[in-house]
Amino acid sequence: MNYQDELYSLAREIDAAVAAVAQTAHGAEQAPLQWRLPGELGSVTVSGAGDLTAVTLDVAELHQYSADALARTLLQGIRDAEHRADRQRGDTVAAVVTETGLA
């Protein structure tokens, strides 16, 4: 194999690896993540990109919270879910980067 063929082959391998990482990143951004709120209050759901998509509350549990406590609990739950989604997405992409030899 001559030098140009080797370069072409290497470029194709790199393109395939980059495409695999891009596809994995896109999939990770679309995957929903559900985060349980304390007790039986409910859950928040974020996309893999960390965008809030749903909040589910058990109405029977709301009486245990003042308005301020409920707001703090919801906000912290959303932040925790966003952080976890970000970490999960980063770990997933990092694994593919390592697997494909781009690291």
Backbone as CSV, one residue per row, in Angstrom:
resi,resn,N_x,N_y,N_z,CA_x,CA_y,CA_z,C_x,C_y,C_z
1,MET,0.858,-1.177,0.000,0.000,0.000,0.000,0.900,1.235,0.000
2,ASN,0.621,2.137,-0.923,1.459,3.336,-0.996,1.014,4.369,0.042
3,TYR,1.789,5.414,0.134,1.578,6.454,1.144,0.193,7.100,1.029
4,GLN,-0.237,7.394,-0.195,-1.551,8.028,-0.390,-2.685,7.095,0.031
5,ASP,-2.552,5.830,-0.277,-3.577,4.863,0.125,-3.650,4.748,1.643
6,GLU,-2.504,4.771,2.291,-2.465,4.713,3.753,-3.144,5.934,4.354
7,LEU,-2.853,7.109,3.792,-3.494,8.336,4.287,-5.005,8.288,4.069
8,TYR,-5.413,7.819,2.913,-6.842,7.721,2.623,-7.523,6.757,3.597
9,SER,-6.886,5.640,3.851,-7.436,4.653,4.786,-7.539,5.232,6.193
10,LEU,-6.502,5.934,6.615,-6.510,6.566,7.928,-7.608,7.628,8.020
11,ALA,-7.768,8.418,6.968,-8.820,9.441,6.954,-10.200,8.806,7.063
12,ARG,-10.406,7.677,6.391,-11.696,6.976,6.475,-11.950,6.460,7.888
13,GLU,-10.907,5.945,8.543,-11.043,5.484,9.924,-11.402,6.640,10.848
14,ILE,-10.762,7.763,10.658,-11.049,8.942,11.486,-12.478,9.418,11.251
15,ASP,-12.884,9.483,9.984,-14.258,9.899,9.668,-15.280,8.977,10.326
16,ALA,-15.029,7.675,10.276,-15.945,6.714,10.889,-15.996,6.899,12.403
17,ALA,-14.842,7.139,13.016,-14.795,7.341,14.465,-15.530,8.620,14.865
18,VAL,-15.311,9.679,14.110,-15.991,10.951,14.399,-17.500,10.801,14.221
19,ALA,-17.919,10.090,13.191,-19.352,9.856,12.975,-19.949,9.050,14.125
20,ALA,-19.209,8.068,14.627,-19.699,7.262,15.758,-19.863,8.124,17.002
21,VAL,-18.914,9.012,17.243,-19.009,9.909,18.399,-20.196,10.858,18.239
22,ALA,-20.360,11.420,17.054,-21.477,12.340,16.813,-22.815,11.639,16.991
23,GLN,-22.921,10.419,16.487,-24.165,9.665,16.624,-24.446,9.338,18.087
24,THR,-23.418,8.972,18.820,-23.575,8.671,20.243,-23.987,9.920,21.017
25,ALA,-23.358,11.046,20.716,-23.695,12.300,21.394,-25.148,12.679,21.127
26,HIS,-25.571,12.531,19.889,-26.962,12.866,19.548,-27.931,11.946,20.301
27,GLY,-27.632,10.667,20.317,-28.482,9.712,21.043,-28.531,10.016,22.529
28,ALA,-27.382,10.375,23.101,-27.323,10.686,24.534,-28.116,11.948,24.856
29,GLU,-28.159,12.893,23.927,-28.920,14.126,24.152,-30.422,13.877,24.107
30,GLN,-30.833,12.851,23.393,-32.258,12.549,23.250,-32.795,11.665,24.368
31,ALA,-31.929,10.913,25.020,-32.363,9.942,26.035,-32.887,10.654,27.281
32,PRO,-34.113,10.363,27.696,-34.648,11.011,28.895,-34.034,10.432,30.171
33,LEU,-33.970,11.261,31.179,-33.488,10.833,32.485,-34.517,11.269,33.517
34,GLN,-35.001,10.326,34.298,-35.986,10.642,35.340,-35.274,10.672,36.693
35,TRP,-35.519,11.729,37.449,-34.892,11.926,38.757,-35.981,11.940,39.813
36,ARG,-35.869,11.048,40.785,-36.854,10.985,41.865,-36.633,12.122,42.847
37,LEU,-37.720,12.748,43.225,-37.680,13.790,44.250,-37.716,13.121,45.626
38,PRO,-37.345,13.840,46.669,-37.315,13.240,48.009,-38.671,12.647,48.408
39,GLY,-38.583,11.593,49.207,-39.807,10.946,49.686,-40.611,10.410,48.530
40,GLU,-41.886,10.623,48.599,-42.797,10.172,47.541,-43.358,11.369,46.780
41,LEU,-42.638,12.486,46.800,-43.138,13.723,46.197,-43.370,13.582,44.701
42,GLY,-42.504,12.884,44.004,-42.668,12.726,42.564,-41.326,12.657,41.875
43,SER,-41.297,13.176,40.632,-40.069,13.114,39.864,-40.006,14.258,38.861
44,VAL,-38.801,14.493,38.395,-38.591,15.416,37.281,-37.907,14.613,36.179
45,THR,-38.215,14.966,34.947,-37.604,14.304,33.800,-36.920,15.361,32.953
46,VAL,-35.686,15.058,32.572,-34.934,15.945,31.687,-34.466,15.128,30.491
47,SER,-34.209,15.822,29.398,-33.618,15.151,28.243,-32.148,14.890,28.557
48,GLY,-31.508,14.098,27.731,-30.084,13.847,27.910,-29.257,15.109,27.794
49,ALA,-29.822,16.131,27.172,-29.147,17.421,27.056,-29.384,18.292,28.290
50,GLY,-30.221,17.802,29.212,-30.477,18.537,30.444,-31.667,19.469,30.389
51,ASP,-32.468,19.388,29.328,-33.657,20.238,29.218,-34.810,19.608,29.983
52,LEU,-35.458,20.390,30.828,-36.598,19.907,31.604,-37.732,19.546,30.657
53,THR,-38.252,18.319,30.792,-39.340,17.884,29.922,-40.621,17.572,30.692
54,ALA,-40.507,17.245,31.993,-41.713,16.919,32.753,-41.449,17.024,34.250
55,VAL,-42.507,17.364,34.969,-42.513,17.338,36.432,-43.778,16.596,36.831
56,THR,-43.609,15.562,37.637,-44.742,14.771,38.108,-44.756,14.838,39.624
57,LEU,-45.869,15.310,40.181,-45.984,15.437,41.632,-47.146,14.598,42.131
58,ASP,-46.955,13.993,43.296,-48.034,13.275,43.967,-48.768,14.301,44.823
59,VAL,-49.951,14.661,44.406,-50.723,15.710,45.068,-50.945,15.398,46.542
60,ALA,-51.050,14.135,46.876,-51.271,13.753,48.274,-50.073,14.090,49.162
61,GLU,-48.912,14.255,48.578,-47.698,14.552,49.346,-47.446,16.046,49.511
62,LEU,-48.143,16.878,48.764,-47.886,18.319,48.773,-48.147,18.958,50.130
63,HIS,-49.044,18.408,50.913,-49.384,19.015,52.209,-48.182,19.043,53.163
64,GLN,-47.177,18.243,52.881,-46.000,18.178,53.748,-45.019,19.323,53.488
65,TYR,-45.286,20.123,52.480,-44.343,21.163,52.073,-44.988,22.542,52.125
66,SER,-44.228,23.495,52.626,-44.655,24.897,52.474,-44.342,25.282,51.029
67,ALA,-44.859,26.400,50.602,-44.599,26.852,49.232,-43.097,27.027,49.000
68,ASP,-42.398,27.641,49.983,-40.952,27.852,49.840,-40.199,26.522,49.798
69,ALA,-40.563,25.590,50.673,-39.886,24.290,50.718,-40.134,23.507,49.425
70,LEU,-41.354,23.586,48.912,-41.668,22.895,47.664,-40.851,23.490,46.514
71,ALA,-40.787,24.801,46.447,-40.009,25.462,45.392,-38.538,25.058,45.471
72,ARG,-37.970,25.058,46.683,-36.559,24.674,46.848,-36.342,23.217,46.448
73,THR,-37.260,22.345,46.853,-37.138,20.924,46.552,-37.214,20.675,45.048
74,LEU,-38.168,21.327,44.401,-38.287,21.178,42.949,-37.063,21.716,42.225
75,LEU,-36.622,22.895,42.622,-35.449,23.494,41.985,-34.218,22.622,42.164
76,GLN,-34.028,22.104,43.369,-32.864,21.234,43.607,-32.980,19.939,42.806
77,GLY,-34.179,19.385,42.726,-34.384,18.171,41.938,-34.083,18.396,40.469
78,ILE,-34.512,19.532,39.934,-34.231,19.865,38.534,-32.734,20.037,38.332
79,ARG,-32.085,20.747,39.238,-30.625,20.924,39.123,-29.899,19.585,39.191
80,ASP,-30.305,18.725,40.113,-29.679,17.409,40.246,-29.867,16.583,38.968
81,ALA,-31.069,16.617,38.414,-31.351,15.868,37.190,-30.527,16.408,36.026
82,GLU,-30.450,17.726,35.906,-29.648,18.336,34.836,-28.184,17.952,34.969
83,HIS,-27.673,17.996,36.202,-26.274,17.639,36.454,-26.022,16.173,36.104
84,ARG,-26.928,15.303,36.521,-26.773,13.869,36.242,-26.834,13.597,34.743
85,ALA,-27.742,14.264,34.039,-27.846,14.087,32.582,-26.566,14.550,31.901
86,ASP,-26.022,15.670,32.349,-24.786,16.188,31.777,-23.642,15.203,31.999
87,ARG,-23.531,14.677,33.215,-22.479,13.706,33.527,-22.655,12.425,32.714
88,GLN,-23.879,11.962,32.635,-24.163,10.723,31.903,-23.832,10.883,30.420
89,ARG,-24.223,12.026,29.844,-23.930,12.292,28.436,-22.423,12.362,28.213
90,GLY,-21.726,13.057,29.090,-20.272,13.173,28.977,-19.575,11.832,29.103
91,ASP,-20.024,11.006,30.041,-19.430,9.677,30.221,-19.667,8.793,28.996
92,THR,-20.872,8.882,28.434,-21.205,8.078,27.258,-20.337,8.464,26.072
93,VAL,-20.198,9.758,25.838,-19.380,10.235,24.722,-17.906,9.906,24.963
94,ALA,-17.443,10.084,26.184,-16.039,9.786,26.503,-15.721,8.315,26.251
95,ALA,-16.659,7.442,26.578,-16.437,6.013,26.362,-16.276,5.706,24.866
96,VAL,-17.089,6.345,24.031,-16.995,6.112,22.593,-15.714,6.734,22.029
97,VAL,-15.342,7.900,22.536,-14.084,8.524,22.100,-12.914,7.607,22.394
98,THR,-12.910,7.035,23.582,-11.830,6.115,23.974,-11.870,4.850,23.128
99,GLU,-13.077,4.314,22.949,-13.254,3.073,22.185,-12.796,3.234,20.738
100,THR,-13.063,4.385,20.158,-12.706,4.599,18.750,-11.264,5.047,18.574
101,GLY,-10.577,5.299,19.675,-9.178,5.691,19.584,-8.948,7.165,19.280
102,LEU,-9.984,7.981,19.435,-9.820,9.413,19.186,-9.172,10.146,20.362
103,ALA,-9.137,9.483,21.504,-8.567,10.125,22.704,-7.072,10.021,22.701
